[in-house]
PDB file of C-alpha atoms in Angstrom:
ATOM      1  CA  MET A   1     -58.905  99.154  68.315  1.00 72.00           C
ATOM      2  CA  ASN A   2     -62.670  99.398  68.884  1.00 81.00           C
ATOM      3  CA  ASP A   3     -64.774  96.658  70.483  1.00 81.00           C
ATOM      4  CA  LYS A   4     -66.113  95.277  67.198  1.00 85.00           C
ATOM      5  CA  THR A   5     -62.669  94.991  65.617  1.00 89.00           C
ATOM      6  CA  ARG A   6     -61.194  93.455  68.757  1.00 91.00           C
ATOM      7  CA  GLY A   7     -64.092  91.020  69.032  1.00 88.00           C
ATOM      8  CA  THR A   8     -63.679  90.014  65.382  1.00 91.00           C
ATOM      9  CA  VAL A   9     -59.969  89.335  65.901  1.00 94.00           C
ATOM     10  CA  GLU A  10     -60.697  87.347  69.072  1.00 93.00           C
ATOM     11  CA  MET A  11     -63.452  85.273  67.449  1.00 91.00           C
ATOM     12  CA  THR A  12     -61.404  84.590  64.333  1.00 94.00           C
ATOM     13  CA  THR A  13     -58.399  83.502  66.408  1.00 96.00           C
ATOM     14  CA  ALA A  14     -60.559  81.290  68.621  1.00 94.00           C
ATOM     15  CA  MET A  15     -62.090  79.553  65.592  1.00 94.00           C
ATOM     16  CA  VAL A  16     -58.717  79.003  63.920  1.00 96.00           C
ATOM     17  CA  ILE A  17     -57.430  77.466  67.166  1.00 97.00           C
ATOM     18  CA  SER A  18     -60.507  75.220  67.370  1.00 95.00           C
ATOM     19  CA  GLY A  19     -60.047  74.112  63.781  1.00 95.00           C
ATOM     20  CA  THR A  20     -56.549  72.781  64.483  1.00 97.00           C
ATOM     21  CA  ILE A  21     -57.372  70.673  67.540  1.00 96.00           C
ATOM     22  CA  GLY A  22     -57.994  67.544  65.465  1.00 95.00           C
ATOM     23  CA  TRP A  23     -54.373  67.550  64.300  1.00 96.00           C
ATOM     24  CA  PHE A  24     -53.111  67.702  67.896  1.00 97.00           C
ATOM     25  CA  VAL A  25     -55.487  64.963  69.074  1.00 96.00           C
ATOM     26  CA  VAL A  26     -54.486  62.569  66.298  1.00 94.00           C
ATOM     27  CA  ARG A  27     -50.762  63.380  66.509  1.00 95.00           C
ATOM     28  CA  SER A  28     -50.681  62.858  70.269  1.00 95.00           C
ATOM     29  CA  GLY A  29     -51.095  59.110  69.748  1.00 93.00           C
ATOM     30  CA  GLN A  30     -52.758  58.905  73.161  1.00 95.00           C
ATOM     31  CA  PRO A  31     -56.047  57.224  74.123  1.00 95.00           C
ATOM     32  CA  VAL A  32     -58.964  59.635  73.890  1.00 97.00           C
ATOM     33  CA  ALA A  33     -59.673  59.511  77.634  1.00 97.00           C
ATOM     34  CA  ASP A  34     -56.066  60.513  78.355  1.00 97.00           C
ATOM     35  CA  VAL A  35     -56.138  63.405  75.874  1.00 97.00           C
ATOM     36  CA  VAL A  36     -59.368  64.795  77.334  1.00 98.00           C
ATOM     37  CA  PHE A  37     -58.120  64.304  80.905  1.00 98.00           C
ATOM     38  CA  TRP A  38     -54.940  66.292  80.314  1.00 97.00           C
ATOM     39  CA  ARG A  39     -56.900  68.864  78.330  1.00 97.00           C
ATOM     40  CA  CYS A  40     -59.053  69.387  81.402  1.00 97.00           C
ATOM     41  CA  VAL A  41     -56.052  69.489  83.771  1.00 97.00           C
ATOM     42  CA  PHE A  42     -54.076  72.099  81.841  1.00 97.00           C
ATOM     43  CA  GLY A  43     -57.221  73.966  80.861  1.00 97.00           C
ATOM     44  CA  ALA A  44     -58.270  74.136  84.512  1.00 97.00           C
ATOM     45  CA  LEU A  45     -54.886  75.519  85.563  1.00 97.00           C
ATOM     46  CA  THR A  46     -55.082  78.208  82.869  1.00 96.00           C
ATOM     47  CA  LEU A  47     -58.684  79.195  83.652  1.00 95.00           C
ATOM     48  CA  LEU A  48     -58.015  79.124  87.400  1.00 96.00           C
ATOM     49  CA  GLY A  49     -55.364  81.788  86.942  1.00 95.00           C
ATOM     50  CA  VAL A  50     -57.711  83.860  84.766  1.00 93.00           C
ATOM     51  CA  CYS A  51     -60.631  83.584  87.203  1.00 94.00           C
ATOM     52  CA  ALA A  52     -58.369  84.450  90.131  1.00 94.00           C
ATOM     53  CA  GLY A  53     -57.049  87.474  88.278  1.00 94.00           C
ATOM     54  CA  LEU A  54     -60.611  88.620  87.526  1.00 90.00           C
ATOM     55  CA  GLY A  55     -61.715  88.099  91.139  1.00 92.00           C
ATOM     56  CA  LEU A  56     -64.272  85.425  90.210  1.00 91.00           C
ATOM     57  CA  LEU A  57     -63.386  82.809  92.827  1.00 90.00           C
ATOM     58  CA  ARG A  58     -65.442  84.328  95.653  1.00 87.00           C
ATOM     59  CA  GLY A  59     -69.159  84.977  95.604  1.00 83.00           C
ATOM     60  CA  ALA A  60     -69.462  85.023  91.815  1.00 80.00           C
ATOM     61  CA  ILE A  61     -71.790  82.007  91.607  1.00 90.00           C
ATOM     62  CA  THR A  62     -74.424  80.305  93.761  1.00 92.00           C
ATOM     63  CA  TRP A  63     -74.316  76.605  94.633  1.00 92.00           C
ATOM     64  CA  ARG A  64     -77.376  75.968  92.453  1.00 94.00           C
ATOM     65  CA  ARG A  65     -75.751  77.609  89.434  1.00 93.00           C
ATOM     66  CA  ALA A  66     -72.502  75.771  90.142  1.00 94.00           C
ATOM     67  CA  GLY A  67     -74.473  72.519  90.042  1.00 96.00           C
ATOM     68  CA  ILE A  68     -76.006  73.400  86.689  1.00 96.00           C
ATOM     69  CA  ALA A  69     -72.553  74.332  85.353  1.00 95.00           C
ATOM     70  CA  ALA A  70     -71.234  70.985  86.612  1.00 97.00           C
ATOM     71  CA  LEU A  71     -73.992  69.103  84.759  1.00 96.00           C
ATOM     72  CA  GLY A  72     -73.037  71.075  81.670  1.00 94.00           C
ATOM     73  CA  GLY A  73     -69.447  70.034  82.317  1.00 95.00           C
ATOM     74  CA  VAL A  74     -70.451  66.364  82.183  1.00 97.00           C
ATOM     75  CA  ALA A  75     -72.074  66.972  78.787  1.00 96.00           C
ATOM     76  CA  ILE A  76     -69.052  68.925  77.504  1.00 96.00           C
ATOM     77  CA  VAL A  77     -66.638  66.159  78.523  1.00 97.00           C
ATOM     78  CA  VAL A  78     -68.814  63.517  76.836  1.00 98.00           C
ATOM     79  CA  ASN A  79     -68.850  65.786  73.786  1.00 97.00           C
ATOM     80  CA  TRP A  80     -65.044  65.920  73.690  1.00 97.00           C
ATOM     81  CA  LEU A  81     -64.684  62.164  74.204  1.00 97.00           C
ATOM     82  CA  LEU A  82     -67.047  61.317  71.357  1.00 97.00           C
ATOM     83  CA  LEU A  83     -65.728  63.940  68.931  1.00 97.00           C
ATOM     84  CA  PHE A  84     -62.082  63.017  69.479  1.00 97.00           C
ATOM     85  CA  ALA A  85     -62.920  59.312  69.093  1.00 96.00           C
ATOM     86  CA  ALA A  86     -64.689  60.113  65.804  1.00 95.00           C
ATOM     87  CA  TYR A  87     -61.587  61.700  64.215  1.00 94.00           C
ATOM     88  CA  PRO A  88     -59.627  58.517  63.407  1.00 91.00           C
ATOM     89  CA  ARG A  89     -62.777  56.638  62.408  1.00 90.00           C
ATOM     90  CA  ALA A  90     -64.457  59.079  60.033  1.00 89.00           C
ATOM     91  CA  SER A  91     -61.656  61.642  59.446  1.00 90.00           C
ATOM     92  CA  ILE A  92     -61.426  65.117  60.943  1.00 93.00           C
ATOM     93  CA  SER A  93     -63.307  66.645  57.996  1.00 91.00           C
ATOM     94  CA  ILE A  94     -66.338  64.364  58.163  1.00 91.00           C
ATOM     95  CA  ALA A  95     -66.495  64.302  61.965  1.00 93.00           C
ATOM     96  CA  THR A  96     -66.369  68.110  62.082  1.00 93.00           C
ATOM     97  CA  ALA A  97     -69.029  68.496  59.389  1.00 92.00           C
ATOM     98  CA  VAL A  98     -71.404  66.043  61.077  1.00 93.00           C
ATOM     99  CA  TYR A  99     -70.676  67.678  64.444  1.00 94.00           C
ATOM    100  CA  ASN A 100     -72.085  70.916  63.039  1.00 90.00           C
ATOM    101  CA  THR A 101     -75.583  69.417  63.217  1.00 92.00           C
ATOM    102  CA  GLN A 102     -75.602  70.526  66.868  1.00 89.00           C
ATOM    103  CA  PRO A 103     -77.635  73.735  66.219  1.00 86.00           C
ATOM    104  CA  PHE A 104     -80.537  71.543  65.093  1.00 87.00           C
ATOM    105  CA  MET A 105     -80.311  69.340  68.154  1.00 89.00           C
ATOM    106  CA  LEU A 106     -80.336  72.455  70.313  1.00 86.00           C
ATOM    107  CA  VAL A 107     -83.448  73.667  68.476  1.00 85.00           C
ATOM    108  CA  GLY A 108     -85.119  70.318  69.115  1.00 87.00           C
ATOM    109  CA  LEU A 109     -84.226  70.366  72.803  1.00 87.00           C
ATOM    110  CA  GLY A 110     -85.425  73.961  73.046  1.00 84.00           C
ATOM    111  CA  ALA A 111     -88.776  72.971  71.544  1.00 85.00           C
ATOM    112  CA  LEU A 112     -89.119  70.062  73.981  1.00 84.00           C
ATOM    113  CA  PHE A 113     -87.978  71.715  77.192  1.00 83.00           C
ATOM    114  CA  LEU A 114     -88.215  75.478  76.656  1.00 77.00           C
ATOM    115  CA  SER A 115     -91.360  75.585  74.503  1.00 80.00           C
ATOM    116  CA  GLU A 116     -89.449  77.361  71.746  1.00 78.00           C
ATOM    117  CA  LYS A 117     -91.288  77.582  68.436  1.00 82.00           C
ATOM    118  CA  LEU A 118     -90.312  75.408  65.481  1.00 81.00           C
ATOM    119  CA  THR A 119     -90.740  77.544  62.345  1.00 85.00           C
ATOM    120  CA  ALA A 120     -90.984  76.393  58.740  1.00 86.00           C
ATOM    121  CA  ALA A 121     -87.547  77.909  58.068  1.00 86.00           C
ATOM    122  CA  LYS A 122     -85.943  75.926  60.920  1.00 86.00           C
ATOM    123  CA  LEU A 123     -87.581  72.700  59.753  1.00 88.00           C
ATOM    124  CA  THR A 124     -86.357  73.333  56.212  1.00 90.00           C
ATOM    125  CA  TRP A 125     -82.773  73.861  57.358  1.00 89.00           C
ATOM    126  CA  LEU A 126     -83.094  70.705  59.469  1.00 89.00           C
ATOM    127  CA  ALA A 127     -84.207  68.757  56.397  1.00 91.00           C
ATOM    128  CA  ILE A 128     -81.235  70.074  54.390  1.00 91.00           C
ATOM    129  CA  ALA A 129     -78.824  69.081  57.176  1.00 91.00           C
ATOM    130  CA  PHE A 130     -80.423  65.620  57.311  1.00 92.00           C
ATOM    131  CA  ILE A 131     -79.902  65.220  53.570  1.00 93.00           C
ATOM    132  CA  GLY A 132     -76.263  66.196  54.129  1.00 91.00           C
ATOM    133  CA  VAL A 133     -75.810  63.488  56.761  1.00 91.00           C
ATOM    134  CA  VAL A 134     -77.454  60.915  54.454  1.00 89.00           C
ATOM    135  CA  LEU A 135     -75.063  61.861  51.634  1.00 88.00           C
ATOM    136  CA  ILE A 136     -72.096  61.398  53.957  1.00 86.00           C
ATOM    137  CA  VAL A 137     -73.350  58.089  55.375  1.00 82.00           C
ATOM    138  CA  GLN A 138     -74.168  56.524  52.010  1.00 77.00           C
ATOM    139  CA  VAL A 139     -70.529  56.707  50.882  1.00 72.00           C
ATOM    140  CA  GLY A 140     -69.932  53.707  53.112  1.00 57.00           C
ATOM    141  CA  PRO A 141     -66.996  52.303  55.060  1.00 52.00           C
ATOM    142  CA  ALA A 142     -64.961  51.469  51.942  1.00 48.00           C
ATOM    143  CA  ALA A 143     -64.318  55.175  51.315  1.00 49.00           C
ATOM    144  CA  SER A 144     -63.411  56.012  54.897  1.00 48.00           C
ATOM    145  CA  VAL A 145     -60.038  56.524  56.477  1.00 55.00           C
ATOM    146  CA  GLY A 146     -60.810  54.247  59.405  1.00 58.00           C
ATOM    147  CA  ALA A 147     -62.320  50.807  59.784  1.00 63.00           C
ATOM    148  CA  ASP A 148     -65.384  52.113  61.634  1.00 86.00           C
ATOM    149  CA  TYR A 149     -66.669  54.885  59.387  1.00 87.00           C
ATOM    150  CA  LEU A 150     -70.319  54.649  60.440  1.00 87.00           C
ATOM    151  CA  THR A 151     -69.302  54.388  64.098  1.00 92.00           C
ATOM    152  CA  GLY A 152     -67.316  57.597  63.684  1.00 93.00           C
ATOM    153  CA  ILE A 153     -70.327  59.370  62.196  1.00 93.00           C
ATOM    154  CA  ALA A 154     -72.519  58.118  65.050  1.00 94.00           C
ATOM    155  CA  MET A 155     -69.934  59.398  67.549  1.00 96.00           C
ATOM    156  CA  ALA A 156     -69.882  62.822  65.878  1.00 96.00           C
ATOM    157  CA  LEU A 157     -73.690  62.953  66.083  1.00 96.00           C
ATOM    158  CA  GLY A 158     -73.489  61.935  69.744  1.00 97.00           C
ATOM    159  CA  ALA A 159     -70.924  64.680  70.352  1.00 96.00           C
ATOM    160  CA  ALA A 160     -73.255  67.202  68.721  1.00 95.00           C
ATOM    161  CA  PHE A 161     -76.123  66.080  70.960  1.00 96.00           C
ATOM    162  CA  ALA A 162     -73.944  66.317  74.091  1.00 96.00           C
ATOM    163  CA  TYR A 163     -72.912  69.845  73.094  1.00 92.00           C
ATOM    164  CA  ALA A 164     -76.556  70.803  72.577  1.00 92.00           C
ATOM    165  CA  VAL A 165     -77.386  69.520  76.074  1.00 93.00           C
ATOM    166  CA  ALA A 166     -74.521  71.596  77.505  1.00 92.00           C
ATOM    167  CA  ALA A 167     -75.704  74.675  75.599  1.00 88.00           C
ATOM    168  CA  LEU A 168     -79.254  74.161  76.902  1.00 89.00           C
ATOM    169  CA  LEU A 169     -77.953  74.064  80.470  1.00 91.00           C
ATOM    170  CA  ILE A 170     -75.779  77.141  79.919  1.00 87.00           C
ATOM    171  CA  LYS A 171     -78.925  79.035  78.882  1.00 84.00           C
ATOM    172  CA  LYS A 172     -79.958  78.765  82.538  1.00 88.00           C
ATOM    173  CA  LEU A 173     -76.732  80.492  83.646  1.00 88.00           C
ATOM    174  CA  ALA A 174     -77.313  83.911  82.088  1.00 81.00           C
ATOM    175  CA  GLY A 175     -75.332  86.528  84.006  1.00 84.00           C
ATOM    176  CA  THR A 176     -72.799  84.021  85.354  1.00 88.00           C
ATOM    177  CA  PRO A 177     -69.189  84.845  84.389  1.00 89.00           C
ATOM    178  CA  PRO A 178     -68.441  82.567  81.410  1.00 89.00           C
ATOM    179  CA  HIS A 179     -64.808  81.991  82.390  1.00 90.00           C
ATOM    180  CA  LEU A 180     -66.029  80.595  85.712  1.00 93.00           C
ATOM    181  CA  ILE A 181     -68.482  78.287  83.936  1.00 92.00           C
ATOM    182  CA  ALA A 182     -65.624  76.986  81.770  1.00 94.00           C
ATOM    183  CA  LEU A 183     -63.446  76.469  84.866  1.00 96.00           C
ATOM    184  CA  ILE A 184     -66.171  74.412  86.563  1.00 96.00           C
ATOM    185  CA  GLN A 185     -66.638  72.354  83.403  1.00 95.00           C
ATOM    186  CA  VAL A 186     -62.976  71.386  83.051  1.00 97.00           C
ATOM    187  CA  CYS A 187     -62.695  70.667  86.784  1.00 97.00           C
ATOM    188  CA  VAL A 188     -65.625  68.266  86.395  1.00 97.00           C
ATOM    189  CA  GLY A 189     -63.716  66.698  83.517  1.00 97.00           C
ATOM    190  CA  VAL A 190     -60.671  66.119  85.716  1.00 98.00           C
ATOM    191  CA  LEU A 191     -62.822  64.323  88.325  1.00 97.00           C
ATOM    192  CA  MET A 192     -64.730  62.313  85.697  1.00 97.00           C
ATOM    193  CA  LEU A 193     -61.699  61.077  83.810  1.00 97.00           C
ATOM    194  CA  ALA A 194     -59.118  60.585  86.580  1.00 96.00           C
ATOM    195  CA  PRO A 195     -60.281  56.958  87.103  1.00 95.00           C
ATOM    196  CA  LEU A 196     -60.153  56.294  83.330  1.00 94.00           C
ATOM    197  CA  ALA A 197     -56.883  58.006  82.423  1.00 95.00           C
ATOM    198  CA  ASN A 198     -53.695  55.966  82.351  1.00 93.00           C
ATOM    199  CA  LEU A 199     -52.020  57.895  85.166  1.00 92.00           C
ATOM    200  CA  ALA A 200     -49.798  54.975  86.139  1.00 90.00           C
ATOM    201  CA  HIS A 201     -48.015  55.194  82.780  1.00 90.00           C
ATOM    202  CA  PRO A 202     -48.058  58.833  81.593  1.00 90.00           C
ATOM    203  CA  PRO A 203     -46.357  59.805  78.315  1.00 91.00           C
ATOM    204  CA  ALA A 204     -42.602  59.494  78.488  1.00 88.00           C
ATOM    205  CA  ASP A 205     -41.563  61.763  75.614  1.00 93.00           C
ATOM    206  CA  ALA A 206     -41.461  65.562  75.558  1.00 96.00           C
ATOM    207  CA  HIS A 207     -43.198  65.762  72.168  1.00 95.00           C
ATOM    208  CA  THR A 208     -46.401  64.216  73.518  1.00 96.00           C
ATOM    209  CA  TRP A 209     -46.367  66.474  76.577  1.00 97.00           C
ATOM    210  CA  VAL A 210     -45.997  69.557  74.364  1.00 97.00           C
ATOM    211  CA  ILE A 211     -49.074  68.453  72.427  1.00 97.00           C
ATOM    212  CA  LEU A 212     -51.125  67.761  75.577  1.00 97.00           C
ATOM    213  CA  VAL A 213     -50.130  71.051  77.203  1.00 97.00           C
ATOM    214  CA  THR A 214     -50.996  72.900  73.986  1.00 97.00           C
ATOM    215  CA  VAL A 215     -54.436  71.262  73.841  1.00 97.00           C
ATOM    216  CA  GLY A 216     -55.076  72.260  77.458  1.00 97.00           C
ATOM    217  CA  VAL A 217     -53.589  75.752  77.552  1.00 97.00           C
ATOM    218  CA  VAL A 218     -54.196  76.967  73.985  1.00 97.00           C
ATOM    219  CA  HIS A 219     -57.171  74.952  72.707  1.00 96.00           C
ATOM    220  CA  THR A 220     -59.021  75.150  76.020  1.00 95.00           C
ATOM    221  CA  GLY A 221     -57.874  77.977  78.284  1.00 94.00           C
ATOM    222  CA  LEU A 222     -56.869  80.558  75.663  1.00 94.00           C
ATOM    223  CA  MET A 223     -59.635  79.555  73.253  1.00 94.00           C
ATOM    224  CA  TYR A 224     -62.334  79.996  75.926  1.00 89.00           C
ATOM    225  CA  ILE A 225     -60.933  83.387  76.916  1.00 90.00           C
ATOM    226  CA  LEU A 226     -60.905  84.613  73.307  1.00 92.00           C
ATOM    227  CA  LEU A 227     -64.312  83.108  72.512  1.00 89.00           C
ATOM    228  CA  TYR A 228     -66.101  84.576  75.509  1.00 85.00           C
ATOM    229  CA  GLY A 229     -64.394  87.917  75.012  1.00 85.00           C
ATOM    230  CA  ALA A 230     -65.621  87.974  71.415  1.00 87.00           C
ATOM    231  CA  ILE A 231     -69.176  86.967  72.355  1.00 83.00           C
ATOM    232  CA  GLN A 232     -69.349  89.876  74.782  1.00 79.00           C
ATOM    233  CA  ARG A 233     -68.232  92.368  72.110  1.00 83.00           C
ATOM    234  CA  LEU A 234     -69.913  91.168  68.910  1.00 83.00           C
ATOM    235  CA  PRO A 235     -73.523  91.086  67.719  1.00 82.00           C
ATOM    236  CA  THR A 236     -75.009  87.590  67.481  1.00 73.00           C
ATOM    237  CA  HIS A 237     -75.118  87.511  63.678  1.00 72.00           C
ATOM    238  CA  LEU A 238     -71.393  88.286  63.398  1.00 81.00           C
ATOM    239  CA  THR A 239     -70.500  85.702  66.042  1.00 82.00           C
ATOM    240  CA  GLY A 240     -72.532  83.134  64.148  1.00 79.00           C
ATOM    241  CA  SER A 241     -70.934  83.906  60.795  1.00 81.00           C
ATOM    242  CA  LEU A 242     -67.379  83.842  62.162  1.00 86.00           C
ATOM    243  CA  SER A 243     -68.012  80.496  63.866  1.00 87.00           C
ATOM    244  CA  PHE A 244     -67.875  78.815  60.442  1.00 88.00           C
ATOM    245  CA  ILE A 245     -64.161  79.507  60.267  1.00 91.00           C
ATOM    246  CA  TYR A 246     -63.802  76.486  62.587  1.00 93.00           C
ATOM    247  CA  PRO A 247     -65.073  73.724  60.235  1.00 92.00           C
ATOM    248  CA  ILE A 248     -63.346  75.304  57.227  1.00 91.00           C
ATOM    249  CA  VAL A 249     -59.984  75.316  59.036  1.00 94.00           C
ATOM    250  CA  ALA A 250     -60.562  71.747  60.239  1.00 93.00           C
ATOM    251  CA  ILE A 251     -61.218  70.515  56.697  1.00 91.00           C
ATOM    252  CA  VAL A 252     -58.134  72.331  55.362  1.00 92.00           C
ATOM    253  CA  VAL A 253     -55.982  70.880  58.161  1.00 94.00           C
ATOM    254  CA  ASP A 254     -57.284  67.390  57.377  1.00 92.00           C
ATOM    255  CA  ILE A 255     -56.389  67.790  53.696  1.00 90.00           C
ATOM    256  CA  VAL A 256     -52.953  69.356  54.229  1.00 92.00           C
ATOM    257  CA  ALA A 257     -51.778  67.309  57.220  1.00 90.00           C
ATOM    258  CA  PHE A 258     -53.341  63.925  56.509  1.00 89.00           C
ATOM    259  CA  GLY A 259     -54.213  64.015  52.807  1.00 88.00           C
ATOM    260  CA  HIS A 260     -57.883  63.214  53.458  1.00 85.00           C
ATOM    261  CA  ARG A 261     -59.883  64.530  50.524  1.00 82.00           C
ATOM    262  CA  LEU A 262     -63.648  64.310  50.480  1.00 82.00           C
ATOM    263  CA  GLN A 263     -65.450  62.350  47.785  1.00 84.00           C
ATOM    264  CA  LEU A 264     -68.127  64.195  45.842  1.00 87.00           C
ATOM    265  CA  ALA A 265     -71.006  62.863  47.957  1.00 88.00           C
ATOM    266  CA  GLN A 266     -69.111  63.665  51.169  1.00 87.00           C
ATOM    267  CA  PHE A 267     -68.277  67.140  49.906  1.00 87.00           C
ATOM    268  CA  LEU A 268     -71.907  67.831  48.988  1.00 92.00           C
ATOM    269  CA  GLY A 269     -73.094  66.414  52.305  1.00 91.00           C
ATOM    270  CA  ALA A 270     -70.642  68.515  54.322  1.00 90.00           C
ATOM    271  CA  GLY A 271     -71.620  71.584  52.301  1.00 92.00           C
ATOM    272  CA  ALA A 272     -75.318  70.956  52.928  1.00 92.00           C
ATOM    273  CA  ILE A 273     -74.764  70.627  56.685  1.00 92.00           C
ATOM    274  CA  LEU A 274     -72.657  73.776  56.903  1.00 91.00           C
ATOM    275  CA  LEU A 275     -75.094  75.748  54.740  1.00 90.00           C
ATOM    276  CA  ALA A 276     -78.023  74.619  56.884  1.00 89.00           C
ATOM    277  CA  ALA A 277     -76.143  75.397  60.102  1.00 87.00           C
ATOM    278  CA  ALA A 278     -75.282  78.854  58.759  1.00 87.00           C
ATOM    279  CA  GLY A 279     -78.920  79.439  57.840  1.00 86.00           C
ATOM    280  CA  MET A 280     -80.040  78.366  61.302  1.00 83.00           C
ATOM    281  CA  ASN A 281     -77.418  80.370  63.205  1.00 79.00           C
ATOM    282  CA  LEU A 282     -77.810  83.515  61.126  1.00 79.00           C
ATOM    283  CA  GLY A 283     -81.593  83.414  60.884  1.00 80.00           C
ATOM    284  CA  TRP A 284     -81.754  83.127  57.110  1.00 83.00           C
ATOM    285  CA  SER A 285     -85.136  82.335  55.576  1.00 80.00           C
ATOM    286  CA  PRO A 286     -85.024  79.850  52.690  1.00 73.00           C
ATOM    287  CA  TYR A 287     -88.350  81.273  51.502  1.00 71.00           C
ATOM    288  CA  ARG A 288     -87.382  84.949  51.406  1.00 69.00           C
ATOM    289  CA  TRP A 289     -86.399  84.826  47.730  1.00 60.00           C
ATOM    290  CA  LEU A 290     -89.663  83.093  46.787  1.00 56.00           C
ATOM    291  CA  ARG A 291     -91.700  85.650  48.722  1.00 62.00           C
ATOM    292  CA  ALA A 292     -89.781  88.513  47.131  1.00 58.00           C
ATOM    293  CA  ARG A 293     -90.505  87.140  43.648  1.00 58.00           C
ATOM    294  CA  ALA A 294     -94.178  86.623  44.463  1.00 60.00           C
ATOM    295  CA  GLU A 295     -94.488  90.216  45.693  1.00 62.00           C
ATOM    296  CA  SER A 296     -92.456  91.856  42.902  1.00 58.00           C
ATOM    297  CA  PRO A 297     -94.340  93.759  40.167  1.00 58.00           C
ATOM    298  CA  VAL A 298     -92.585  91.727  37.440  1.00 51.00           C
ATOM    299  CA  SER A 299     -94.078  88.477  38.685  1.00 49.00           C
ATOM    300  CA  LYS A 300     -97.665  89.808  38.605  1.00 49.00           C
TER     301      LYS A 300
END
């Protein structure tokens, strides 16, 4: 198996795993802080073993870079808390679709702090994503699966912003082993959430523990390993295109497991967001077709 094929398999598997996490979070029946805490605990144990096996626990990172990774860990944990809290309020499908506005938030942060250029194409995709969010919001609480539909959407947007902040910080860690960054992030999560988690009364049934261990080991440890392995092997455009397996799987899981079907406006809004995110990630130009027509002999 060559690197490209292996990377494609790894990325596809990682995205399918990510797309199923909503089911595990909802089925756990646990408070969000508890789910994220145990995710960090079991994820840290998994990644610790991986980093030890790869010899990354000594001299692989400076204290300054560890501090930046820790700040990114705070943002990642906030991202998980908000996204998981959005699931029962707005449904897994809607929360995941709105969460995919994060590429635009990253572009905005890059323009503010890294002096990255905002092109007409990026602004157009941003406008399309904004229209998608408006379509989803205007459906209103009456069509939602939870009592706090708009709150769930706001939480998903907050999760997207937190992820963008984490991604901006990770940009400063180029050359740092990604598995070590992930280990630092989940360790920060353990420290952050230990005071908030209900450790005095942990789950009493085996079913809940199986779910929590799966979220930590599979959806965190294994998923990070597969994702980072794929990123190292695949070109950026292929990584970006395969990443859209995640929201598609999440929407299918929401329909099959919970019977949540999108209304027309929600469907169009989710489609607009995912199309815009694809255009942004893959570098599509919404004006390429118009330019091609203007330059073609037939049009003259």
